[in-house]
mmCIF file of C-alpha atoms and ligand atoms in Angstrom:
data_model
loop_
_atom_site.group_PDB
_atom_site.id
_atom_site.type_symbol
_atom_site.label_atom_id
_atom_site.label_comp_id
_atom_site.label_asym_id
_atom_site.label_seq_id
_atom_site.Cartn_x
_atom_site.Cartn_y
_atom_site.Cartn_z
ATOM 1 C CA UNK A 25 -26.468 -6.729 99.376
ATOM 2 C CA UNK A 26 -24.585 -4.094 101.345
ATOM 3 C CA UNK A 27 -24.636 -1.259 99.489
ATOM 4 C CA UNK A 28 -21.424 1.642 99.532
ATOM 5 C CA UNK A 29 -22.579 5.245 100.040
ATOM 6 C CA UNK A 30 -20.314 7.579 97.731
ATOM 7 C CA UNK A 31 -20.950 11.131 97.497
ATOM 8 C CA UNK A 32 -25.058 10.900 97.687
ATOM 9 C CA UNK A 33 -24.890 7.553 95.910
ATOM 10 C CA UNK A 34 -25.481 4.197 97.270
ATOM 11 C CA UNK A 35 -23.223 1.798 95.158
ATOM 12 C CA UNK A 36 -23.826 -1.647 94.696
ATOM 13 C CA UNK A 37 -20.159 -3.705 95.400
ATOM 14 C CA UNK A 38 -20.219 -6.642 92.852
ATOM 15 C CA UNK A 39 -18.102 -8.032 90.816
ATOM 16 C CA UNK A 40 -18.748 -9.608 87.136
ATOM 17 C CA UNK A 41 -19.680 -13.276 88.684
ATOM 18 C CA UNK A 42 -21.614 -11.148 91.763
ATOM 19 C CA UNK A 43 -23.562 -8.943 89.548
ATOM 20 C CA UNK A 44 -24.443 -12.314 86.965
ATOM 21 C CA UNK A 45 -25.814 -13.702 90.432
ATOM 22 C CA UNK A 46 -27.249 -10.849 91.371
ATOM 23 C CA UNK A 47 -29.365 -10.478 88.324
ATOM 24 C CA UNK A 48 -30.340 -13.780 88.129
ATOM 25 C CA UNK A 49 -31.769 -13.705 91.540
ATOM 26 C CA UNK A 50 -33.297 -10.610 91.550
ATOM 27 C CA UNK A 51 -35.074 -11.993 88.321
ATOM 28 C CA UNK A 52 -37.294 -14.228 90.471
ATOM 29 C CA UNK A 53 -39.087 -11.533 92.641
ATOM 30 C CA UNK A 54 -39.363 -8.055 90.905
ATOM 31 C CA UNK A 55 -38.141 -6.140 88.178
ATOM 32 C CA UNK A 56 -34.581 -4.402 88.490
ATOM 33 C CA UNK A 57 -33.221 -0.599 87.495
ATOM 34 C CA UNK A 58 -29.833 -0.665 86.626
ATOM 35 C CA UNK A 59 -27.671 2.271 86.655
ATOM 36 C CA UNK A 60 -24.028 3.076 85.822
ATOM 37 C CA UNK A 61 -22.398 5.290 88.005
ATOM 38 C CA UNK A 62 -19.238 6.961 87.081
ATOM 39 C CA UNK A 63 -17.855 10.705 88.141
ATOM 40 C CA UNK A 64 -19.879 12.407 86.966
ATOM 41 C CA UNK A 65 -22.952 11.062 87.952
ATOM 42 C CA UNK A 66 -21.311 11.291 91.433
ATOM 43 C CA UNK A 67 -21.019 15.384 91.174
ATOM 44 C CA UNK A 68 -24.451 15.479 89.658
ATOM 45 C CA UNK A 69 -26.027 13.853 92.725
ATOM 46 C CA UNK A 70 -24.377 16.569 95.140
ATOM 47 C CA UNK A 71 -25.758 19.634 93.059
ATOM 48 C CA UNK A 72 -28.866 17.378 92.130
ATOM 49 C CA UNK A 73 -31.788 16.254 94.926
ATOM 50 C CA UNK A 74 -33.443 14.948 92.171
ATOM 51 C CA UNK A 75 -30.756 12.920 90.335
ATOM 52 C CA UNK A 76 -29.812 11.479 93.870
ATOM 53 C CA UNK A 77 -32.975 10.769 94.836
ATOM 54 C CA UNK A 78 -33.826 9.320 91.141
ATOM 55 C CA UNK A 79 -31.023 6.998 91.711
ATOM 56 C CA UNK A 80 -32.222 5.310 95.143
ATOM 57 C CA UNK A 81 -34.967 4.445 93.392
ATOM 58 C CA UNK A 82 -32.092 1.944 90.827
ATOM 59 C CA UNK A 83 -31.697 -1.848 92.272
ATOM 60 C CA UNK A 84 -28.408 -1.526 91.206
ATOM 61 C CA UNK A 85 -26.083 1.495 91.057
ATOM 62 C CA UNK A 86 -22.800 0.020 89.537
ATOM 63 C CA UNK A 87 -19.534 1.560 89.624
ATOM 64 C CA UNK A 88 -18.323 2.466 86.281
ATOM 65 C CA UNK A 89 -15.054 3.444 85.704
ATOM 66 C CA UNK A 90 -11.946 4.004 88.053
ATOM 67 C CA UNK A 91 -13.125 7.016 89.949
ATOM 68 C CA UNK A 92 -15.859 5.963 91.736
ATOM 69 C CA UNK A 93 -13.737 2.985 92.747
ATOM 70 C CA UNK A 94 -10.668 5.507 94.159
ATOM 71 C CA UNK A 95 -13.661 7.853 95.601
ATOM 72 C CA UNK A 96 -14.731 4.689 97.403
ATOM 73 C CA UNK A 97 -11.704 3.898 98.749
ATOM 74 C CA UNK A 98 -10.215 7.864 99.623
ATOM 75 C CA UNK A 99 -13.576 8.136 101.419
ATOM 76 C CA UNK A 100 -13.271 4.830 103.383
ATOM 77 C CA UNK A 101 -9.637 6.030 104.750
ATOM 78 C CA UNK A 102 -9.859 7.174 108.770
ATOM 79 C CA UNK A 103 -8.135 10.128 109.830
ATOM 80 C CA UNK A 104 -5.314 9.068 112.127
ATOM 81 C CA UNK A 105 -5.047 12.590 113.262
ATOM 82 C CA UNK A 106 -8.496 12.625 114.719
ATOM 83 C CA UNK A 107 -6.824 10.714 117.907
ATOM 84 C CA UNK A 108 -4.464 13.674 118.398
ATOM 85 C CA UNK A 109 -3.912 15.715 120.826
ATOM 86 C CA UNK A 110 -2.462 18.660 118.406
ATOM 87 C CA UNK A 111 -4.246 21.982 118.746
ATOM 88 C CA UNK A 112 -4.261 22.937 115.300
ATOM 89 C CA UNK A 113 -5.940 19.861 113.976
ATOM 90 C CA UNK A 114 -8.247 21.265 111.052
ATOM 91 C CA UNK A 115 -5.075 22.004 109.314
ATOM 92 C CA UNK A 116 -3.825 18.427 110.665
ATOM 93 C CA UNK A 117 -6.779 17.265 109.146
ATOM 94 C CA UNK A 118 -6.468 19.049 105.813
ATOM 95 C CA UNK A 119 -3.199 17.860 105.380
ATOM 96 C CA UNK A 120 -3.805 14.099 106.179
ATOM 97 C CA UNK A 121 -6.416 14.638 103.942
ATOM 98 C CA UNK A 122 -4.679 15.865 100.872
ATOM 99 C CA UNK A 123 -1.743 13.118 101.598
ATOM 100 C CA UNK A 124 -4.225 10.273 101.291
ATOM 101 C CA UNK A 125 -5.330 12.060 98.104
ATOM 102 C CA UNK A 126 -2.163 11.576 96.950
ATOM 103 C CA UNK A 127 -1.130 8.111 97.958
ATOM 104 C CA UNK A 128 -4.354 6.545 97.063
ATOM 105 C CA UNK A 129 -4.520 8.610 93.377
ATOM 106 C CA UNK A 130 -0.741 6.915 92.898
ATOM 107 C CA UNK A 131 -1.918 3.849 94.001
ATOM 108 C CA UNK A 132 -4.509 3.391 90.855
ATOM 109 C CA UNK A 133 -1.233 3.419 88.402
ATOM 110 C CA UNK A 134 1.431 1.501 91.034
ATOM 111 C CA UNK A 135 -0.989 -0.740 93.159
ATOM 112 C CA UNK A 136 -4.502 -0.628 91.426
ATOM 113 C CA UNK A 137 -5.762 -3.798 93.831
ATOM 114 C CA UNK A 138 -5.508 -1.193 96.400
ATOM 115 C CA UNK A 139 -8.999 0.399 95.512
ATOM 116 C CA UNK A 140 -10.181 -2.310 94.905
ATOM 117 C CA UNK A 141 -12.055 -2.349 98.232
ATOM 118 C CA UNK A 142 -14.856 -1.853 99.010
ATOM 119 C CA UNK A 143 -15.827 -1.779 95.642
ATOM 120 C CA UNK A 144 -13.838 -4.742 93.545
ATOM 121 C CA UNK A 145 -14.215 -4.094 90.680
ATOM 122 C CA UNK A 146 -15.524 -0.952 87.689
ATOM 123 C CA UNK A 147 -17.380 -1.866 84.673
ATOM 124 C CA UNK A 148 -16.866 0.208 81.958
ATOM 125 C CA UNK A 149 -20.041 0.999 80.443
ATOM 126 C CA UNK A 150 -19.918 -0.558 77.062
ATOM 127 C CA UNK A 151 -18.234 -3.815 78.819
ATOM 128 C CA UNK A 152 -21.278 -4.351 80.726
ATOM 129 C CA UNK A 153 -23.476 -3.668 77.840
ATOM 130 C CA UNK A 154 -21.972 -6.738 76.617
ATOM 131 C CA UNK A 155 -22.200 -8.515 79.678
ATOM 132 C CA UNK A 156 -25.872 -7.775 79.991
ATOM 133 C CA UNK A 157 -26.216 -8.805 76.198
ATOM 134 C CA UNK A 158 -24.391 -11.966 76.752
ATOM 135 C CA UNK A 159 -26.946 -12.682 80.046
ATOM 136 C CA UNK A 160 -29.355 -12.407 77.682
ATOM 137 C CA UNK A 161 -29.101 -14.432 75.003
ATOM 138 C CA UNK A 162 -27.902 -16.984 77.458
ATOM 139 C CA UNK A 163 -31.279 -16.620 79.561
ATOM 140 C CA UNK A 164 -33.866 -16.205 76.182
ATOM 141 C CA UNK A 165 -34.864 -13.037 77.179
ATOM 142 C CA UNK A 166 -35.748 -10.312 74.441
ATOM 143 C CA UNK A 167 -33.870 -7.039 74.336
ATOM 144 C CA UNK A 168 -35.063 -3.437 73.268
ATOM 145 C CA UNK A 169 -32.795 -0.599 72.069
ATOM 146 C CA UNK A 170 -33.624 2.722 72.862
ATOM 147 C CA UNK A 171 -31.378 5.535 71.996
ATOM 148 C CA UNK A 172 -28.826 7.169 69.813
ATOM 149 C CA UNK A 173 -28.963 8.455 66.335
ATOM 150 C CA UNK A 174 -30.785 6.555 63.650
ATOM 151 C CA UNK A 175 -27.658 5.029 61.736
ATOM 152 C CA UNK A 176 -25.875 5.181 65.219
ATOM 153 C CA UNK A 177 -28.449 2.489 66.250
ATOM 154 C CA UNK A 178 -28.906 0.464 63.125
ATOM 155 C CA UNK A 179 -25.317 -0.108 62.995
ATOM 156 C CA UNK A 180 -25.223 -1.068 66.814
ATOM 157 C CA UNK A 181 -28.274 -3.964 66.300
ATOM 158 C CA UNK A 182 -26.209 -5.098 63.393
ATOM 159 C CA UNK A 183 -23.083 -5.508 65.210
ATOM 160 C CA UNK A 184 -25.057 -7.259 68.298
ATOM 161 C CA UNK A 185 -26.663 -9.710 65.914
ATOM 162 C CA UNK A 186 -23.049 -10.543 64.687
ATOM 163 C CA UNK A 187 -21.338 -11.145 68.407
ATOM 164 C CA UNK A 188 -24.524 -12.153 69.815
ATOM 165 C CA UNK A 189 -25.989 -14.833 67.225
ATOM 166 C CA UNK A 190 -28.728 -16.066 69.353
ATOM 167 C CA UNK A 191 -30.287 -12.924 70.577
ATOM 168 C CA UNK A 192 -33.408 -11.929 70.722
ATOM 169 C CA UNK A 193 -34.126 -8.378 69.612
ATOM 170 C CA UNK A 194 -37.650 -7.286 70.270
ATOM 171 C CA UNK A 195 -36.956 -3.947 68.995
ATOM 172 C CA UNK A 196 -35.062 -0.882 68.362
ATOM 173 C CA UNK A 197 -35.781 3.233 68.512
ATOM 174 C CA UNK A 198 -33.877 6.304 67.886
ATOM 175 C CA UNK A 199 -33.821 8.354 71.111
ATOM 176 C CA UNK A 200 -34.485 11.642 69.142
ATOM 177 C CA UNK A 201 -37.983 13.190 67.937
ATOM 178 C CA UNK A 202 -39.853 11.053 70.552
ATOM 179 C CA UNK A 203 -42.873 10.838 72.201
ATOM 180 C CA UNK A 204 -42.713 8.903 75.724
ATOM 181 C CA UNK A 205 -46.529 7.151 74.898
ATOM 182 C CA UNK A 206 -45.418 5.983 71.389
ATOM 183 C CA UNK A 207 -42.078 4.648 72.631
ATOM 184 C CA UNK A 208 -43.655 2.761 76.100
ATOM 185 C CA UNK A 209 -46.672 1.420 73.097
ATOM 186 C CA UNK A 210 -43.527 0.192 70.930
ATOM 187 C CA UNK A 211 -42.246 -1.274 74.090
ATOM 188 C CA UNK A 212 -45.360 -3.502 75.597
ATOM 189 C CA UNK A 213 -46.395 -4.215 71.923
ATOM 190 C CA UNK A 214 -43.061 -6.270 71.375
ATOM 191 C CA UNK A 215 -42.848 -8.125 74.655
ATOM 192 C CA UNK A 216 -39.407 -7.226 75.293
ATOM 193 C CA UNK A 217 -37.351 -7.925 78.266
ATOM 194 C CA UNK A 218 -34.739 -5.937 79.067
ATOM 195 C CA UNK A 219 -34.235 -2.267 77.587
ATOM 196 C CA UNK A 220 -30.761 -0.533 77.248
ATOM 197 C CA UNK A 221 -32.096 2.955 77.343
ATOM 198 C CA UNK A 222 -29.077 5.032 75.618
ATOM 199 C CA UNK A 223 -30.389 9.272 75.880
ATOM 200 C CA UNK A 224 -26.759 10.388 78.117
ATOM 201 C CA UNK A 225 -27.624 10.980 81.628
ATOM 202 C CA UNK A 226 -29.567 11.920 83.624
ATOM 203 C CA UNK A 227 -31.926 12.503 80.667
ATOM 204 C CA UNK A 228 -31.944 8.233 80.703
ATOM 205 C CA UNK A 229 -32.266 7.519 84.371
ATOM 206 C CA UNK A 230 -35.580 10.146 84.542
ATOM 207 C CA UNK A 231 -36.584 8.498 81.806
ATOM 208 C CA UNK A 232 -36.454 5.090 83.469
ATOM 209 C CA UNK A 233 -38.010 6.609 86.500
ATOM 210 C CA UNK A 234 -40.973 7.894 84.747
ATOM 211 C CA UNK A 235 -41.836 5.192 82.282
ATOM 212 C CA UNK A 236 -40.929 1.948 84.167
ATOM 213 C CA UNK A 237 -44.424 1.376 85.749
ATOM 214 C CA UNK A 238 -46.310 1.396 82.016
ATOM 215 C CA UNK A 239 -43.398 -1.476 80.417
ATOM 216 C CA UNK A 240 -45.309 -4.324 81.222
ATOM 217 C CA UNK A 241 -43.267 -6.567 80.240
ATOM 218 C CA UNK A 242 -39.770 -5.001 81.290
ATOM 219 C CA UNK A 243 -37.661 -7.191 83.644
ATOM 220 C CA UNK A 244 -34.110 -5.689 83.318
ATOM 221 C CA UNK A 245 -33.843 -1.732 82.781
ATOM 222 C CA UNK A 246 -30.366 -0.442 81.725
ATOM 223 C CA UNK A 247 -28.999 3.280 81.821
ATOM 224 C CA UNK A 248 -26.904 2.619 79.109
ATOM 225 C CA UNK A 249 -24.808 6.684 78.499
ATOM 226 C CA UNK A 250 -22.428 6.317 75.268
ATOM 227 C CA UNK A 251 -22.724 2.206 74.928
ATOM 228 C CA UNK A 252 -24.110 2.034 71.503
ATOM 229 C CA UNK A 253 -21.726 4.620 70.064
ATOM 230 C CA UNK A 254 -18.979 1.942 71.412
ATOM 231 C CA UNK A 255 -20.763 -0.873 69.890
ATOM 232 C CA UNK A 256 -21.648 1.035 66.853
ATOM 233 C CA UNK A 257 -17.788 1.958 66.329
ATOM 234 C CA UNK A 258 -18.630 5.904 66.665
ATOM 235 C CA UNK A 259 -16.724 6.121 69.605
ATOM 236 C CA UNK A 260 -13.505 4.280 69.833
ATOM 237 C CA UNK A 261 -12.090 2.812 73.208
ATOM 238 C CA UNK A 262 -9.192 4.116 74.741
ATOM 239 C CA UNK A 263 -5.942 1.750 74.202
ATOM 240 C CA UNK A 264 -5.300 -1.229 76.408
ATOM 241 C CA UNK A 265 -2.114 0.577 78.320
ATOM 242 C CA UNK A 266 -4.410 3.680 78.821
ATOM 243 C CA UNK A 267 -7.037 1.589 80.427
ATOM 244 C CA UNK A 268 -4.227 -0.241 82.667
ATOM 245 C CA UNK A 269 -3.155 3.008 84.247
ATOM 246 C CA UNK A 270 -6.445 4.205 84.712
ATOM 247 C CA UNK A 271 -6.278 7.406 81.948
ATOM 248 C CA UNK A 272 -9.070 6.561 79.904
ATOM 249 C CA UNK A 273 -10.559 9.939 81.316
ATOM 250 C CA UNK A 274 -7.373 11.684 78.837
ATOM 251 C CA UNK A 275 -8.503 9.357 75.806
ATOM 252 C CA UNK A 276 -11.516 10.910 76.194
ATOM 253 C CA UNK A 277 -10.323 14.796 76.352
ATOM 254 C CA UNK A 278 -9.268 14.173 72.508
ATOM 255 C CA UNK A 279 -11.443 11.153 71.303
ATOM 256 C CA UNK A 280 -15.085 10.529 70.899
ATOM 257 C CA UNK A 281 -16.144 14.220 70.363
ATOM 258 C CA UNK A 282 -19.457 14.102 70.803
ATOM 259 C CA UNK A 283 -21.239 15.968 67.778
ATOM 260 C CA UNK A 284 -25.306 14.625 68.188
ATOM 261 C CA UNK A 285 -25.586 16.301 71.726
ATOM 262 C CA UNK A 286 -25.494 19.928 72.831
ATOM 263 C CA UNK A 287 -23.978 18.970 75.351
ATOM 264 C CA UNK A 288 -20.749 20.772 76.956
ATOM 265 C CA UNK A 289 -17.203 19.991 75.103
ATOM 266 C CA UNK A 290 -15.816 16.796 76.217
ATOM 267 C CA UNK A 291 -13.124 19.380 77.392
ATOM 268 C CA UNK A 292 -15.325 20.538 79.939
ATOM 269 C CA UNK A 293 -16.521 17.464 80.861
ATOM 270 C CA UNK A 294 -13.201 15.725 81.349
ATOM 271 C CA UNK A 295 -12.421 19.027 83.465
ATOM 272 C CA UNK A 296 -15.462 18.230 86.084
ATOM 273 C CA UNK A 297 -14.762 13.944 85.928
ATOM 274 C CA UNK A 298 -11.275 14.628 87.197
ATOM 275 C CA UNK A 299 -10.028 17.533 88.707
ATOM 276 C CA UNK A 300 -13.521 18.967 90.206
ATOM 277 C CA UNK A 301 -14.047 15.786 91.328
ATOM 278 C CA UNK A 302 -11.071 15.031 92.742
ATOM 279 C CA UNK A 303 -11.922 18.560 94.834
ATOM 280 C CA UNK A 304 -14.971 17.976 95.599
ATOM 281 C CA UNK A 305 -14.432 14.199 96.794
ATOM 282 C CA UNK A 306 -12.026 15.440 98.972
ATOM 283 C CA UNK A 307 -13.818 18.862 100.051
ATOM 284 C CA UNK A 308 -16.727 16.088 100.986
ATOM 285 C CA UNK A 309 -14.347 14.145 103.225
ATOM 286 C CA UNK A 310 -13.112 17.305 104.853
ATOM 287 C CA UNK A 311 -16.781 18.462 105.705
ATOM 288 C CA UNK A 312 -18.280 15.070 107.027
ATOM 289 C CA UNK A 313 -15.303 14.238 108.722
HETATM 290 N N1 UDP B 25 -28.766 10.815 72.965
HETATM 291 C C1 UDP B 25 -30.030 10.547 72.493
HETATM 292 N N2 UDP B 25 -30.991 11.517 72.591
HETATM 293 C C2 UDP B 25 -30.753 12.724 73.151
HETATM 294 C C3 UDP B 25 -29.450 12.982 73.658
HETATM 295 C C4 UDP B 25 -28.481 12.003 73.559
HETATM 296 O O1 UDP B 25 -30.279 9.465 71.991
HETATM 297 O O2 UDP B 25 -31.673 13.541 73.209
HETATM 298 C C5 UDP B 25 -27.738 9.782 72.836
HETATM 299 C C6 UDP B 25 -26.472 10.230 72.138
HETATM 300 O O3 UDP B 25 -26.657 10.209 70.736
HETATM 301 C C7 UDP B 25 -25.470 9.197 72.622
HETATM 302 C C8 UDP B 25 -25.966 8.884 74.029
HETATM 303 O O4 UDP B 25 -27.293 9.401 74.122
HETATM 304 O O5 UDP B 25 -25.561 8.048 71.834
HETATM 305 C C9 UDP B 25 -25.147 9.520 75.149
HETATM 306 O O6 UDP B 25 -23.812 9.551 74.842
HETATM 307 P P1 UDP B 25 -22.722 10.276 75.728
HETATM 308 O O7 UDP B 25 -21.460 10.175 75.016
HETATM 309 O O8 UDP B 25 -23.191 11.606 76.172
HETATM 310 O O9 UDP B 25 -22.722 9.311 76.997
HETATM 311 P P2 UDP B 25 -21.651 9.074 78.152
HETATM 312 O O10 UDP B 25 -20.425 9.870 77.823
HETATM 313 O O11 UDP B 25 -22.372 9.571 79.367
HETATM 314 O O12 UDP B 25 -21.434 7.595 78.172
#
């Protein structure tokens, strides 16, 4: 499948029916790295060789949330003003630049369909959790959970086996105090299938990287971020309306404070997934024009 290059990222363009097919056929031949891109991950990969280069090694990079799909889009825009014959065309440029900025940012709230090429369609990270989980039980195949705090987790396999009642889970392991042999042991010894690995990025996708060769029998690796805190009920989702005009990036500036990571506030975070990035997606446009 064609893939969509976005900041140093190659996304995958599916939508939910596309990426069900695409799984399933990938199934046949080898095993598949799955990896949810959202804006962050999209900075990360300009300051970060290694992230970006960790992430061509993922079958599928999948757009997750709203961003990537408007970064898509802003970046797939021509500049009319390259066919002109006006002198001062960098500040031409600049300008046509920050216009589309604006038109295609209003867009996600008046006309979302607009971005919705070339990439259809975002999954939000816990929704494709549940898609993968639903693949699953659907298919047989055994799941492993690896991630999170201890009650974090328990409380997230106990809410799967209640939505899921058919699944298979192989296992389950806290993604603190580890050591990578004892985990990828855990792993092979109970045969499982596909692993959600839940450790916030890119701490998850390295991990993936470095320990995919020794899980034997691993078909289906997820980077799963904040997933089981969604599951678990630790985080809460934003609001339906909030989600409909594309401000789940505000829910998060007061929600879901993340206390189990030393991570940076979410303050700071929300501060790089939107403005910075809207900078920075444009400053990219304006220097590979
Ligand atoms: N986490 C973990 N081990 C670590 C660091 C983080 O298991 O050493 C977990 C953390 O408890 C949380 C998840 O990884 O459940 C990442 O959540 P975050 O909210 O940072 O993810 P995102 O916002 O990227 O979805």
């Amino acid at each position: 499948m064609k893939k969509i290059k976005v900041l140093n990222v190659d996304i995958t363009p599916l939508t939910k029916e596309q990426l069900n097919g695409e799984i399933r056929g990938s199934l046949k031949g080898k095993r598949i790295l799955i990896s949810k891109v959202n804006s962050e991950f999209l900075l990360r990969s300009l300051k970060s060789e290694e992230f970006a280069t960790t992430l061509e090694k993922f079958d599928l990079n999948v757009a997750d949330g709203i961003g990537v799909l408007w970064a898509a889009k802003y970046l797939s825009l021509p500049f009319l003003s390259k066919k002109s014959r006006i002198t001062n065309f960098k500040l031409l440029i600049t300008i046509e630049a920050v216009c589309q900025m604006v038109y295609s940012g209003a867009s996600l709230v008046f006309y979302p369909k607009y971005c919705r090429y070339p990439i259809p369609e975002a999954f939000r990270g816990v929704d494709m959790m549940h898609l993968m989980l639903d693949f699953a039980e659907k298919e047989k195949l055994s799941v492993y959970l690896f991630g999170a705090p201890k009650e974090t987790l328990e409380k997230t396999v106990e809410n799967i086996r209640n939505d899921f009642k058919n699944i298979l889970i192989a296992g389950s392991r806290n993604g603190y105090d580890f050591k990578d042999e004892e985990i990828v042991k855990a792993i092979n010894d109970s045969g499982a299938e596909i692993i959600f690995v839940a450790l916030g990025s890119p701490q998850q996708e390295y991990w993936i990287r470095d320990n995919i060769s020794k899980l034997n029998s691993i078909k289906i690796a997820v980077g799963e971020g904040g997933s089981f805190n969604f599951i678990a009920g630790t985080y809460k989702r934003a609001p339906r309306w909030m989600r409909t005009l594309a401000i789940e990036w505000l829910w998060r500036l007061f929600a879901n404070k993340n206390t189990t990571t030393t991570e940076k506030s979410r303050i700071s975070r929300v501060w790089k997934a939107v403005p910075v990035f809207i900078y920075q997606v444009v400053r990219f446009k304006l220097k590979n024009k």
